[in-house]
GROMACS .gro file of C-alpha atoms in nm:
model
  441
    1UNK     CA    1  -2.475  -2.430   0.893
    2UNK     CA    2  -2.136  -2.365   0.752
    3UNK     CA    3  -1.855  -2.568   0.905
    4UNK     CA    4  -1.472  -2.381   0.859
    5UNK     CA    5  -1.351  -2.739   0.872
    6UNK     CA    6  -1.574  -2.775   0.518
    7UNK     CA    7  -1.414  -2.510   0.344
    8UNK     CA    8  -1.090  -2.517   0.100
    9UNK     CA    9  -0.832  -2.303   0.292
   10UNK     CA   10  -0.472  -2.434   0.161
   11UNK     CA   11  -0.344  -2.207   0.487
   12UNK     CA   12   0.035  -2.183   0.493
   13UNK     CA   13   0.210  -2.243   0.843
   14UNK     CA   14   0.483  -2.069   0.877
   15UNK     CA   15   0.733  -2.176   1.179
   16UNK     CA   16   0.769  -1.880   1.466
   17UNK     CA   17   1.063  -1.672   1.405
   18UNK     CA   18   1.129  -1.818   1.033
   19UNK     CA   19   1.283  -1.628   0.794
   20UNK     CA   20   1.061  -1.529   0.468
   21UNK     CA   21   1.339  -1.575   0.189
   22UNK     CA   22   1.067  -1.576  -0.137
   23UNK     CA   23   1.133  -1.204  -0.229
   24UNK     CA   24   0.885  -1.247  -0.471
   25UNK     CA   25   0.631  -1.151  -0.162
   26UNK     CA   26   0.645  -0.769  -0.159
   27UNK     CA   27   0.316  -0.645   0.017
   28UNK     CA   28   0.149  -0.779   0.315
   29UNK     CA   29  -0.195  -0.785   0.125
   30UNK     CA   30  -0.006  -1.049  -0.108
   31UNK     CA   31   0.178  -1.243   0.182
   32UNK     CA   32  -0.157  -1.243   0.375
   33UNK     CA   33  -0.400  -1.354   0.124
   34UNK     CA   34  -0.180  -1.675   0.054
   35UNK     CA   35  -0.115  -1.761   0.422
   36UNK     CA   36  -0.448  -1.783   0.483
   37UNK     CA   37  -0.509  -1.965   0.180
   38UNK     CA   38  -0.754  -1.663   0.027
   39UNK     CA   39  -0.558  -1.698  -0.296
   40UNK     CA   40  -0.266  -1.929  -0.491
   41UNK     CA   41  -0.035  -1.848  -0.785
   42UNK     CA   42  -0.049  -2.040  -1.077
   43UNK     CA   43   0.225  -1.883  -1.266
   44UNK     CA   44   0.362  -1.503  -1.258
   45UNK     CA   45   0.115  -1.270  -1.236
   46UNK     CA   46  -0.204  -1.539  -1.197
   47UNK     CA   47  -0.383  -1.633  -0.930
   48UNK     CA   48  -0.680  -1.847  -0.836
   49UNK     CA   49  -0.933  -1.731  -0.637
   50UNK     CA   50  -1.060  -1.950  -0.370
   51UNK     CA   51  -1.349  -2.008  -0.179
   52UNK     CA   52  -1.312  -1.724   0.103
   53UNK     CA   53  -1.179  -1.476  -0.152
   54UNK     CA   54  -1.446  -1.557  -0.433
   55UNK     CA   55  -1.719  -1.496  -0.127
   56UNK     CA   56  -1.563  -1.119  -0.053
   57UNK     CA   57  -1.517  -1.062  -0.458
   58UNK     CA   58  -1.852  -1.160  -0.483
   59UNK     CA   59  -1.996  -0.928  -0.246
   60UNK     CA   60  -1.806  -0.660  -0.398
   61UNK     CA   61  -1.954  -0.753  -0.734
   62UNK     CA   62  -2.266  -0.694  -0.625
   63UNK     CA   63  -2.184  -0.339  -0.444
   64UNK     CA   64  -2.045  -0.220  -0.745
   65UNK     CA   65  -2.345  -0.360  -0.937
   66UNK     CA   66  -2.589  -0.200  -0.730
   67UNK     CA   67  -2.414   0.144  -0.777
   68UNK     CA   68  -2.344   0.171  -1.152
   69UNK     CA   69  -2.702   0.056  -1.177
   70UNK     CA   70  -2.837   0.341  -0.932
   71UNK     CA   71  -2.740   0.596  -1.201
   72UNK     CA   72  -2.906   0.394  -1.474
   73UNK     CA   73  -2.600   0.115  -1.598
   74UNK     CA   74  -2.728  -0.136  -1.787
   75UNK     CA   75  -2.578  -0.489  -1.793
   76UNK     CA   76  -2.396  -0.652  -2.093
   77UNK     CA   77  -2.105  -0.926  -2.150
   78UNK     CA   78  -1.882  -0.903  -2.423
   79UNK     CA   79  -1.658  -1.137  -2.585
   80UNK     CA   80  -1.311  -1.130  -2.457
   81UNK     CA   81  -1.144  -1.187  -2.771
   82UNK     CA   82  -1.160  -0.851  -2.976
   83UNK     CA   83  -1.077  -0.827  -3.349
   84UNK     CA   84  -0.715  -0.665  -3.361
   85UNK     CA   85  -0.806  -0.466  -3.666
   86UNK     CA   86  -1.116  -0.248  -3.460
   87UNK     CA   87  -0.755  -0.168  -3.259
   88UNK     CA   88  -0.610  -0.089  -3.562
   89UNK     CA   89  -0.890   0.165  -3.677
   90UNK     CA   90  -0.899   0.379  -3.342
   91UNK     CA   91  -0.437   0.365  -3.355
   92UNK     CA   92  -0.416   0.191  -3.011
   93UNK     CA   93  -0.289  -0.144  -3.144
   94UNK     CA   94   0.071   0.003  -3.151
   95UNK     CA   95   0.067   0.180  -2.877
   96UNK     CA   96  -0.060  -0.021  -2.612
   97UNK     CA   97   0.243  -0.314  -2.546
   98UNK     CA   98   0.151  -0.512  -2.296
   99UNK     CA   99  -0.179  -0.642  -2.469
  100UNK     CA  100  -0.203  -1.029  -2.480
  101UNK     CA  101  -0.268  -1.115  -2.888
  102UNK     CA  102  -0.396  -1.482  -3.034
  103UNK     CA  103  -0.433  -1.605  -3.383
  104UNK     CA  104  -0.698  -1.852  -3.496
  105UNK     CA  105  -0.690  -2.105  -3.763
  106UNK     CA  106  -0.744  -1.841  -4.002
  107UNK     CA  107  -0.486  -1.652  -3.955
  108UNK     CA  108  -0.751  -1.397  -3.862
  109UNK     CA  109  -0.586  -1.190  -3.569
  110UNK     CA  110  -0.721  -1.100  -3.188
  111UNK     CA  111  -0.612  -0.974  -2.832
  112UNK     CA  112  -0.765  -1.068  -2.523
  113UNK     CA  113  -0.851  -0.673  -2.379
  114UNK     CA  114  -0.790  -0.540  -2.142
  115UNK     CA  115  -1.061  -0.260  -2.201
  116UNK     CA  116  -1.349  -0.229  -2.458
  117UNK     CA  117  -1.417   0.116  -2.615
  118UNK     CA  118  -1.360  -0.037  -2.945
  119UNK     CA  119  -1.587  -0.314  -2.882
  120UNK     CA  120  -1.825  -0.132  -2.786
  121UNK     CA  121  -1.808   0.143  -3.042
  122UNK     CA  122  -1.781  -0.139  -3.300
  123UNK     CA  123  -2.148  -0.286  -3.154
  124UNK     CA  124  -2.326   0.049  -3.131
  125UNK     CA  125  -2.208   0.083  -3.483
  126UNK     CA  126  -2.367  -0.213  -3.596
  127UNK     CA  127  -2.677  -0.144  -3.433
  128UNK     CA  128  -2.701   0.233  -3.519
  129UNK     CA  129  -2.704   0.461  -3.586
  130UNK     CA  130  -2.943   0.496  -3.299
  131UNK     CA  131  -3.187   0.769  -3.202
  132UNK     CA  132  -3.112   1.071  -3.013
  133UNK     CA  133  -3.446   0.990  -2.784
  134UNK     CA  134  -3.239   0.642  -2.641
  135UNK     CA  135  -2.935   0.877  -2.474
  136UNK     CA  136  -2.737   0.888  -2.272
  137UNK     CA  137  -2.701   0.525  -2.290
  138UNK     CA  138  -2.458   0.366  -2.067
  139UNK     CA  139  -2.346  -0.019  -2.079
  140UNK     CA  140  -2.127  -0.190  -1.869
  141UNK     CA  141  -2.004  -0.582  -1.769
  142UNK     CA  142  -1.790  -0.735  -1.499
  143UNK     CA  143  -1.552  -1.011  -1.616
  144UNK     CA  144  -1.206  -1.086  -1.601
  145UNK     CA  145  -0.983  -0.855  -1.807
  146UNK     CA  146  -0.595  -0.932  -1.929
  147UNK     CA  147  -0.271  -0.743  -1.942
  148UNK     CA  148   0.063  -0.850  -2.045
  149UNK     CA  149   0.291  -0.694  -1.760
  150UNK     CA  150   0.611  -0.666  -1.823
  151UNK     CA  151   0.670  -0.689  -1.420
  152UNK     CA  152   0.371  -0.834  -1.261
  153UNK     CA  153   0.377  -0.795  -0.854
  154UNK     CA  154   0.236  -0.711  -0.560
  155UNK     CA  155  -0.015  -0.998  -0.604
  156UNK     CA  156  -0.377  -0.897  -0.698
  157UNK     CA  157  -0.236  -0.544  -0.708
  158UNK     CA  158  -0.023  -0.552  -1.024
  159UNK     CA  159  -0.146  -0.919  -1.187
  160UNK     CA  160  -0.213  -1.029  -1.526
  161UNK     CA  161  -0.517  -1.143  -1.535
  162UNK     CA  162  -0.784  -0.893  -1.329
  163UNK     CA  163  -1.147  -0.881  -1.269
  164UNK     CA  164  -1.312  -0.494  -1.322
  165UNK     CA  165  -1.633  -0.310  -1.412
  166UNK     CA  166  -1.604  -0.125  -1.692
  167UNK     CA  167  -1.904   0.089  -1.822
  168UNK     CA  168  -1.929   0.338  -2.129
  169UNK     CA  169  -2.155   0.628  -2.209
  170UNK     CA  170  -2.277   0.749  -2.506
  171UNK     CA  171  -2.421   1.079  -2.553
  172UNK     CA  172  -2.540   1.295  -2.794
  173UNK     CA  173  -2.333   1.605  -2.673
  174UNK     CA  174  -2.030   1.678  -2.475
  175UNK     CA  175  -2.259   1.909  -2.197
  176UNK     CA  176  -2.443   1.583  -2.207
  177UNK     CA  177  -2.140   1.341  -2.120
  178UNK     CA  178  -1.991   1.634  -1.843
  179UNK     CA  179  -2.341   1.564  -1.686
  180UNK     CA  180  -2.340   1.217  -1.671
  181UNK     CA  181  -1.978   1.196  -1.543
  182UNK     CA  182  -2.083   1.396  -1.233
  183UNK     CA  183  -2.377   1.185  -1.186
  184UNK     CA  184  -2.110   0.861  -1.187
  185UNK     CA  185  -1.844   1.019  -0.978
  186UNK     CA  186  -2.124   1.086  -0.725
  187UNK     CA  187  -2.162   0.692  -0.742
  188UNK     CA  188  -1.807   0.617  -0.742
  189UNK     CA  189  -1.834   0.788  -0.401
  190UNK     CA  190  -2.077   0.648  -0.266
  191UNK     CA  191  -1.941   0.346  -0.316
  192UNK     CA  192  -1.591   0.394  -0.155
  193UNK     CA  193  -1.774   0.560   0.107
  194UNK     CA  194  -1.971   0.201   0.153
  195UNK     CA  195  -1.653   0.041   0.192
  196UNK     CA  196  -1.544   0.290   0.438
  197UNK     CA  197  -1.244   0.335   0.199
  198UNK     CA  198  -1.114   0.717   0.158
  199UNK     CA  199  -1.051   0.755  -0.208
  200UNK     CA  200  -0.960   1.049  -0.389
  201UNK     CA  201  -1.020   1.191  -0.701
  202UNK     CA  202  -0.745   1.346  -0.887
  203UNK     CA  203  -0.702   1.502  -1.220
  204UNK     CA  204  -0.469   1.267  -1.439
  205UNK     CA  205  -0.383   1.260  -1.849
  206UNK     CA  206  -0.567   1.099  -2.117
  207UNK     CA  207  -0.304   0.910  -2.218
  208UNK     CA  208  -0.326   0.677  -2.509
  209UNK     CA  209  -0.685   0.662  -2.407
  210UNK     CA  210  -0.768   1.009  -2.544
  211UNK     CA  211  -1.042   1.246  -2.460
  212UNK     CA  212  -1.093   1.591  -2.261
  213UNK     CA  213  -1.123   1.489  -1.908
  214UNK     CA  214  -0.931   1.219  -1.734
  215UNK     CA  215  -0.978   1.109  -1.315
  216UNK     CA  216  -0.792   0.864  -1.154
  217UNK     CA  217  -0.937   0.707  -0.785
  218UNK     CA  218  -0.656   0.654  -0.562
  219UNK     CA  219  -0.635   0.468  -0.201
  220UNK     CA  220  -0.372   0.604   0.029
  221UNK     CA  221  -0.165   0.220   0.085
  222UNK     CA  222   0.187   0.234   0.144
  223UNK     CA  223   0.288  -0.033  -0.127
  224UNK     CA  224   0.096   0.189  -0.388
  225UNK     CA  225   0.295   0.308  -0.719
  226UNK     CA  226   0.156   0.638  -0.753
  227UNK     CA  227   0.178   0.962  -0.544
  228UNK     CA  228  -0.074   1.121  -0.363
  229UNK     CA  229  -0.078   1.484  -0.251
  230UNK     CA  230  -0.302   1.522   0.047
  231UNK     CA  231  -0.366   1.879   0.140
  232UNK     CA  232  -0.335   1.846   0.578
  233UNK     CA  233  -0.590   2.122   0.609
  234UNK     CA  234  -0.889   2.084   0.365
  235UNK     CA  235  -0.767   1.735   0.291
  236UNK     CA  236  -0.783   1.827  -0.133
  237UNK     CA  237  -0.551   1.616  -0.339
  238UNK     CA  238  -0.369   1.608  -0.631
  239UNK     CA  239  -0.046   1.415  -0.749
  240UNK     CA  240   0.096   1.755  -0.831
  241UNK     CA  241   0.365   1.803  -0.486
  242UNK     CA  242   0.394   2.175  -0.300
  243UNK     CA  243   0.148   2.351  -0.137
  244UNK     CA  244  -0.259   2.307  -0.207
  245UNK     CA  245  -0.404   2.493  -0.483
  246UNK     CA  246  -0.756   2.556  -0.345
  247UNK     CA  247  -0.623   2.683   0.036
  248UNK     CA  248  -0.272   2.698   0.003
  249UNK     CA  249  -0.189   2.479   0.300
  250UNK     CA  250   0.045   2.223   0.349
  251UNK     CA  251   0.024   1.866   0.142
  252UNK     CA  252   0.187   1.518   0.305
  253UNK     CA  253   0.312   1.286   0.019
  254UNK     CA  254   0.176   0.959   0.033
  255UNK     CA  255   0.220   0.628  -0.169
  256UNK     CA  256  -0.115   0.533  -0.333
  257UNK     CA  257  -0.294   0.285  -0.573
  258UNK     CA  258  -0.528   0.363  -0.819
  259UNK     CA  259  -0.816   0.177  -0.822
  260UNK     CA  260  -1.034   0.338  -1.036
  261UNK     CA  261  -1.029   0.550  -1.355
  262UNK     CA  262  -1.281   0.793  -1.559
  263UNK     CA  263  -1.292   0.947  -1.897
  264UNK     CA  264  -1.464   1.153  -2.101
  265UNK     CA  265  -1.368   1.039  -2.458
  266UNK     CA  266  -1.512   1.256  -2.724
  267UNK     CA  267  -1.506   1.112  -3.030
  268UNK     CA  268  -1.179   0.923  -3.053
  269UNK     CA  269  -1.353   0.559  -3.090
  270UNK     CA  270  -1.719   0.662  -3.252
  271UNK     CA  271  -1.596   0.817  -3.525
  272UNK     CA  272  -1.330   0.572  -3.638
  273UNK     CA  273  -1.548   0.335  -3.588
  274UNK     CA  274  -1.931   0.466  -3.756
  275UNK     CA  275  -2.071   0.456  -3.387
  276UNK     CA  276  -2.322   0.746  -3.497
  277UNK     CA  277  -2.657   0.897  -3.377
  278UNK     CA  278  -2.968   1.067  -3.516
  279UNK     CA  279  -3.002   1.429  -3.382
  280UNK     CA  280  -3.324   1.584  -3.419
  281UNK     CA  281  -3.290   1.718  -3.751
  282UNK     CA  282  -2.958   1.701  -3.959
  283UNK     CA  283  -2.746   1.406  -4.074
  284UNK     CA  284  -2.630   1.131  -3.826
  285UNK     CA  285  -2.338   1.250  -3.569
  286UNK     CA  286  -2.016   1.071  -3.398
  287UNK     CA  287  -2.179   0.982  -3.055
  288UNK     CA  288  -1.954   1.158  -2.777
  289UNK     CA  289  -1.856   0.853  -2.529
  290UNK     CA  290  -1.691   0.828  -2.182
  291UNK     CA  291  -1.584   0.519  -1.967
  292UNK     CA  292  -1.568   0.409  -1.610
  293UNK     CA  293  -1.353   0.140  -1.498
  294UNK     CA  294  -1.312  -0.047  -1.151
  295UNK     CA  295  -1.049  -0.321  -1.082
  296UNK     CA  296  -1.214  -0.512  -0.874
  297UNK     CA  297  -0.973  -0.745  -0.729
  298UNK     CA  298  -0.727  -0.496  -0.714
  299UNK     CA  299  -0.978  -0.296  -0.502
  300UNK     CA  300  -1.002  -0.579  -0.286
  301UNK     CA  301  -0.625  -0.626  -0.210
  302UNK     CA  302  -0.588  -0.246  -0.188
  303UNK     CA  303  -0.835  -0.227   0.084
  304UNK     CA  304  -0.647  -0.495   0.259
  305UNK     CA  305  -0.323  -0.281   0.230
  306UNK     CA  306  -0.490   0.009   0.338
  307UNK     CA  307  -0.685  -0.135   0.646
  308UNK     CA  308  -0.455  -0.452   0.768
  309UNK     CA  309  -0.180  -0.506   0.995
  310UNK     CA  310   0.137  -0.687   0.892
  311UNK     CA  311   0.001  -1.028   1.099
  312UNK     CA  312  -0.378  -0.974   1.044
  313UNK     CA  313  -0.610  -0.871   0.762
  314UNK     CA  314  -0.847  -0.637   0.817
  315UNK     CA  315  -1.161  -0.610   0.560
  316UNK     CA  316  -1.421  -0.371   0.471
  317UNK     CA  317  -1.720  -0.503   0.684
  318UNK     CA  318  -1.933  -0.571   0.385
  319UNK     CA  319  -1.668  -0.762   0.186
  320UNK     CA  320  -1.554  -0.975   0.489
  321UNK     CA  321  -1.599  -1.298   0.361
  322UNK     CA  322  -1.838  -1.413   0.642
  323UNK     CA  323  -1.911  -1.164   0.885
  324UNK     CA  324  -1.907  -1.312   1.202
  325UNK     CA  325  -1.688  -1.663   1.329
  326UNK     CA  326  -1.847  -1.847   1.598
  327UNK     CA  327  -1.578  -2.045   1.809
  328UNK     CA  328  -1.724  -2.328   2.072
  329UNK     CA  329  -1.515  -2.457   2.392
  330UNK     CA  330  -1.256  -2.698   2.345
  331UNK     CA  331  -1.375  -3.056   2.324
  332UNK     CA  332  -1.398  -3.248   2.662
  333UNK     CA  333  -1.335  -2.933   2.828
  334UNK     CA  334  -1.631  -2.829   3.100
  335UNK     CA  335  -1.738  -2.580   2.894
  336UNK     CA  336  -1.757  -2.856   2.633
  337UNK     CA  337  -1.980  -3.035   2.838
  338UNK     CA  338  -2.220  -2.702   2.930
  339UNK     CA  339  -2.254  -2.569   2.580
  340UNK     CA  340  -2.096  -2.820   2.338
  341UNK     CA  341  -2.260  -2.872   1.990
  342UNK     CA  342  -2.631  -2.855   2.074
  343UNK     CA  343  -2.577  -2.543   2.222
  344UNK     CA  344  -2.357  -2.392   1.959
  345UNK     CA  345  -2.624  -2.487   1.653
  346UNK     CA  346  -2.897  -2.281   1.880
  347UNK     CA  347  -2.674  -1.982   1.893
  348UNK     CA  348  -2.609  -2.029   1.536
  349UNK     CA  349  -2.951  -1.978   1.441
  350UNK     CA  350  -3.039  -1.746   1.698
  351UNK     CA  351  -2.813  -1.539   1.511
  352UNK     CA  352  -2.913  -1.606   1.178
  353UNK     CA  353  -3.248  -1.443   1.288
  354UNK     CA  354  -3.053  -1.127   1.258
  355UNK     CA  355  -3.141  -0.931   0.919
  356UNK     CA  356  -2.847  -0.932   0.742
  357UNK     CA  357  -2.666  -1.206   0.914
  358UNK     CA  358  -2.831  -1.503   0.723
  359UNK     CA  359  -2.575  -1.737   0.537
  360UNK     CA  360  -2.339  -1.487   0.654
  361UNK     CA  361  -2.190  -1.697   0.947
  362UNK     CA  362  -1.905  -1.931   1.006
  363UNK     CA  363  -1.879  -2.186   1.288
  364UNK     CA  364  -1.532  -2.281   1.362
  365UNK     CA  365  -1.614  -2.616   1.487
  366UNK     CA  366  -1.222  -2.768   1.521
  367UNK     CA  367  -1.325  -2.854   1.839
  368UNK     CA  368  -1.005  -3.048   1.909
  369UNK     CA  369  -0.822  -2.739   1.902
  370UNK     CA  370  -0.712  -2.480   2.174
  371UNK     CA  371  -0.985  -2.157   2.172
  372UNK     CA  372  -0.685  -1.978   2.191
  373UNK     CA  373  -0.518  -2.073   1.851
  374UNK     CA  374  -0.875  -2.077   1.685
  375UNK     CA  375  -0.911  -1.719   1.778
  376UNK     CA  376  -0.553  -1.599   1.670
  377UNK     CA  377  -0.604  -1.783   1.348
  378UNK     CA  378  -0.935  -1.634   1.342
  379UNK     CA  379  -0.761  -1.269   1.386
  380UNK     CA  380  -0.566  -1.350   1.126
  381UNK     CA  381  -0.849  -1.396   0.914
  382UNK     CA  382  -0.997  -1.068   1.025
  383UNK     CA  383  -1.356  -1.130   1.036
  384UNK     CA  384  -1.544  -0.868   1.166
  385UNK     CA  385  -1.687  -1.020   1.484
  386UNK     CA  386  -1.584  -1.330   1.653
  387UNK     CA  387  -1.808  -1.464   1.931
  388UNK     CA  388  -1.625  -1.725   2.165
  389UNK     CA  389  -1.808  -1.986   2.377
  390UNK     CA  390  -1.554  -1.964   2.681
  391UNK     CA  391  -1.557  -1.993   3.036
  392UNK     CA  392  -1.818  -1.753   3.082
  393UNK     CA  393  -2.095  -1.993   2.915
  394UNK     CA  394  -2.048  -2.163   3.288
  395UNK     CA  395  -2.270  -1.808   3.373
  396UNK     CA  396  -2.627  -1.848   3.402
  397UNK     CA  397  -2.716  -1.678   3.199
  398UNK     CA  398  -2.434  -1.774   2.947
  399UNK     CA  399  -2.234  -1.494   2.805
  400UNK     CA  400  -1.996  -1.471   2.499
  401UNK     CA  401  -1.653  -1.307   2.463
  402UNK     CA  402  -1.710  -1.111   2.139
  403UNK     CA  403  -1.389  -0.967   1.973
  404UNK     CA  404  -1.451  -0.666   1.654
  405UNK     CA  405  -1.234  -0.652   1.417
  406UNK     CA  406  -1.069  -0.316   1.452
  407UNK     CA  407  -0.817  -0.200   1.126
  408UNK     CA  408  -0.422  -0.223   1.211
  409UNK     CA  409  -0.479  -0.381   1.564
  410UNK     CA  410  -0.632  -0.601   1.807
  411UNK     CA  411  -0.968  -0.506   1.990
  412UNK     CA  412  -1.043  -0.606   2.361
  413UNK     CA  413  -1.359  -0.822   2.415
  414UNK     CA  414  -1.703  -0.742   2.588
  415UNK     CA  415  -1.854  -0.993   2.759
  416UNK     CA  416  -2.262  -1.011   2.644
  417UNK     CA  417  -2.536  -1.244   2.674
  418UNK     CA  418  -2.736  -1.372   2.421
  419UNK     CA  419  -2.972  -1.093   2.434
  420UNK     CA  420  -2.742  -0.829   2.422
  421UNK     CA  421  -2.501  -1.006   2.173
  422UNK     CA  422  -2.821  -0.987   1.927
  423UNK     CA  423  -2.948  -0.593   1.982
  424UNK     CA  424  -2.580  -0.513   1.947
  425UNK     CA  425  -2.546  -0.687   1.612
  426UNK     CA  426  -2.884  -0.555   1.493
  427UNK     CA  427  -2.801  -0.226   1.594
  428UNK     CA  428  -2.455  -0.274   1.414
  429UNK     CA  429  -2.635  -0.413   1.068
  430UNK     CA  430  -2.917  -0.178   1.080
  431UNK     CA  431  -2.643   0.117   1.136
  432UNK     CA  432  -2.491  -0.005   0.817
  433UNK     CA  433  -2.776   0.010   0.598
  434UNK     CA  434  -2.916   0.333   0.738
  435UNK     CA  435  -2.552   0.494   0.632
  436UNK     CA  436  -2.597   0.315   0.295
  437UNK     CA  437  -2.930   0.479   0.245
  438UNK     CA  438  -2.771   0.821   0.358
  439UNK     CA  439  -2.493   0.757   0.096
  440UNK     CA  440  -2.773   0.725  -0.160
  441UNK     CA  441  -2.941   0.975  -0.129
   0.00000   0.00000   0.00000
């Protein structure tokens, strides 16, 4: 059983009616994650991750895995240190400026990247060229990533230091890479659509990037640095502002993040770089690549922006990090006395019989405290249900005030027995995975 008491939450109090002077704070994701102790700066524009957060990143690791790998991704880590001079050979070491660079005792030269088309141009080189029968071939990692913003802010939104998925194709034709592109858009999707997260795609330039087709994925959130054009009748968008070029209806401006981006690259880093392959007959050819990238924990505080109030976050359910808060009476109250601890570790594992549910709940057992202040703090917090043992555990049966967490508000309770508390959580978890298995196929 997992105790809240047990887990490292620096939370910051903040007195009622204080006013927040650290202008530093500019999004509510930001000022949210640190009150509730989520994350802490360690200098501008670096954070550590703690316990509650790393749970929810972790969970969204494993989404995102699970979707890159439905359309074939194959798993790989590369070094974070990458030789300047592979930069050098493709032209982006000048014109990239906020790259973080090291030297080591040979003088020899590095940067810590922030993306890896080179590297990973420079490794298919090395073990190529490679056979037109092994493509498409498409590689990709999670693991923390570095740029060197000039203006870091908005907490996990603009930091620099980042976690992200980045993947790259390789194909032996362009028709080849257009078809693959779909095929990981379509999983893109599916995996915004998992989060219940409406992200757009929108056409955007190559920039120093390169290549014929560019998309960024942007989430509507109000602190976002990008525009989004949403068309108000068949909901199309673009960052382009006027009226909708597929029905020509009206478009609302809204702020947005990107939190995604795709590219088709050509052959802007294989042939700089030797990355060739063997065609059926003919010498060896530049192998056409694209890349995918997600920033992970910029995902995760965009979602919060998108979905929270200014007092309470509000998750996606399957990146809350524990689904459901269990909160017993107040110590030496008579509901102590009626359902105090022995009662509240048989609930617990009651519910842990639920598929899905298993190491996936938190007992708040500051039993000292108020129910009242556990639950606000437990709003706060924004797990997705919360199950109080109040007065009505006097009922025979016993039933449970059980609060869902709804986005931008406060939900009423229903009152439920145990039996009904259970079929309406198993009916909630198997409605989950049923939608995931519609989104997959």
């Amino acid at each position: 059983m997992r105790y809240l008491s047990q887990i490292f939450q620096p939370i910051i109090t903040i007195p009622k009616n204080a006013k927040i002077k650290n202008t530093e704070i500019t999004c509510k994701s930001q000022k949210l994650l640190l009150e509730c102790g989520l994350v802490r700066p360690t200098g501008t524009g670096f954070f550590s991750i703690l316990p509650l957060a790393r749970r929810s990143i972790d969970k969204l690791e494993v989404l995102i895995r699970k979707g890159i790998e439905s359309v074939g991704a194959q798993n790989i880590t590369l070094p974070t240190l990458t030789p300047s001079s592979l930069w050098e050979k493709t032209g982006r070491l000048g014109s990239e400026a906020e790259l973080l660079t090291v030297e080591d005792r040979h003088e020899k030269q590095y940067l810590l990247a922030p993306t890896y088309e080179e590297a990973v141009a420079d490794l298919l080189s090395d073990v190529g060229p490679i056979s037109y029968k092994q493509l498409p071939l498409l590689l990709y990692q999670i693991s923390n990533k570095f740029r060197d913003e000039h203006r870091p802010k908005h907490g996990l939104l603009r930091a620099r230091e980042f976690a992200m998925m980045d993947a790259y194709g390789a194909h032996a034709t362009l028709a080849c890479a257009e078809r693959a592109y779909e095929r990981i858009s379509e999983a893109y999707r599916r995996i915004f659509e998992e989060l219940q997260l409406q992200v757009f795609r929108v056409s955007a330039p190559s920039g120093v990037m390169g290549g014929s087709v560019s998309h960024e994925w942007q989430l509507p959130a109000a602190p976002g640095e990008d525009r989004l054009c949403v068309c108000l009748s068949c909901h199309h968008a673009s960052t382009s502002e006027g009226r909708c070029v597929v029905c020509g209806g009206e478009t609302e401006s809204l702020g947005s993040i990107e939190v995604g981006h795709t590219f088709i690259l050509g052959t802007k880093y294989s042939d700089p770089l030797k990355a060739h392959f063997i065609p059926p007959s003919g010498p060896a050819e530049p192998l056409v690549m694209s890349c995918y990238g997600i920033g992970i924990t910029r995902l995760l505080a965009a979602s919060l922006e998108a979905l929270s109030s200014d007092k309470s976050l509000r998750w996606p359910r399957h990146i809350a990090p524990y689904s459901v808060l269990v909160i017993g009476p107040k110590e030496g109250s008579k509901e102590w006395s009626a359902h105090g601890v022995d009662s509240i570790d048989r609930l617990y594992r009651r519910l842990s019989e639920v598929p899905g549910l298993t190491n996936d709940i938190l007992v708040d057992d500051r039993h000292t405290l108020t129910i009242g202040k556990r639950l606000l703090m437990g709003d706060k917090m924004g797990f997705p249900y919360i199950i109080v043992c109040g007065r009505s555990t006097l009922d025979n049966p016993p039933k449970y005030e059980v609060y869902k967490s709804v986005p931008h508000q406060q939900s009423a309770p229903v009152l439920l027995n145990l039996e009904e508390l259970l079929i309406m959580l198993t009916d909630k978890v198997e409605c989950d995975n049923l939608k995931i298995l519609e989104n997959k196929n």
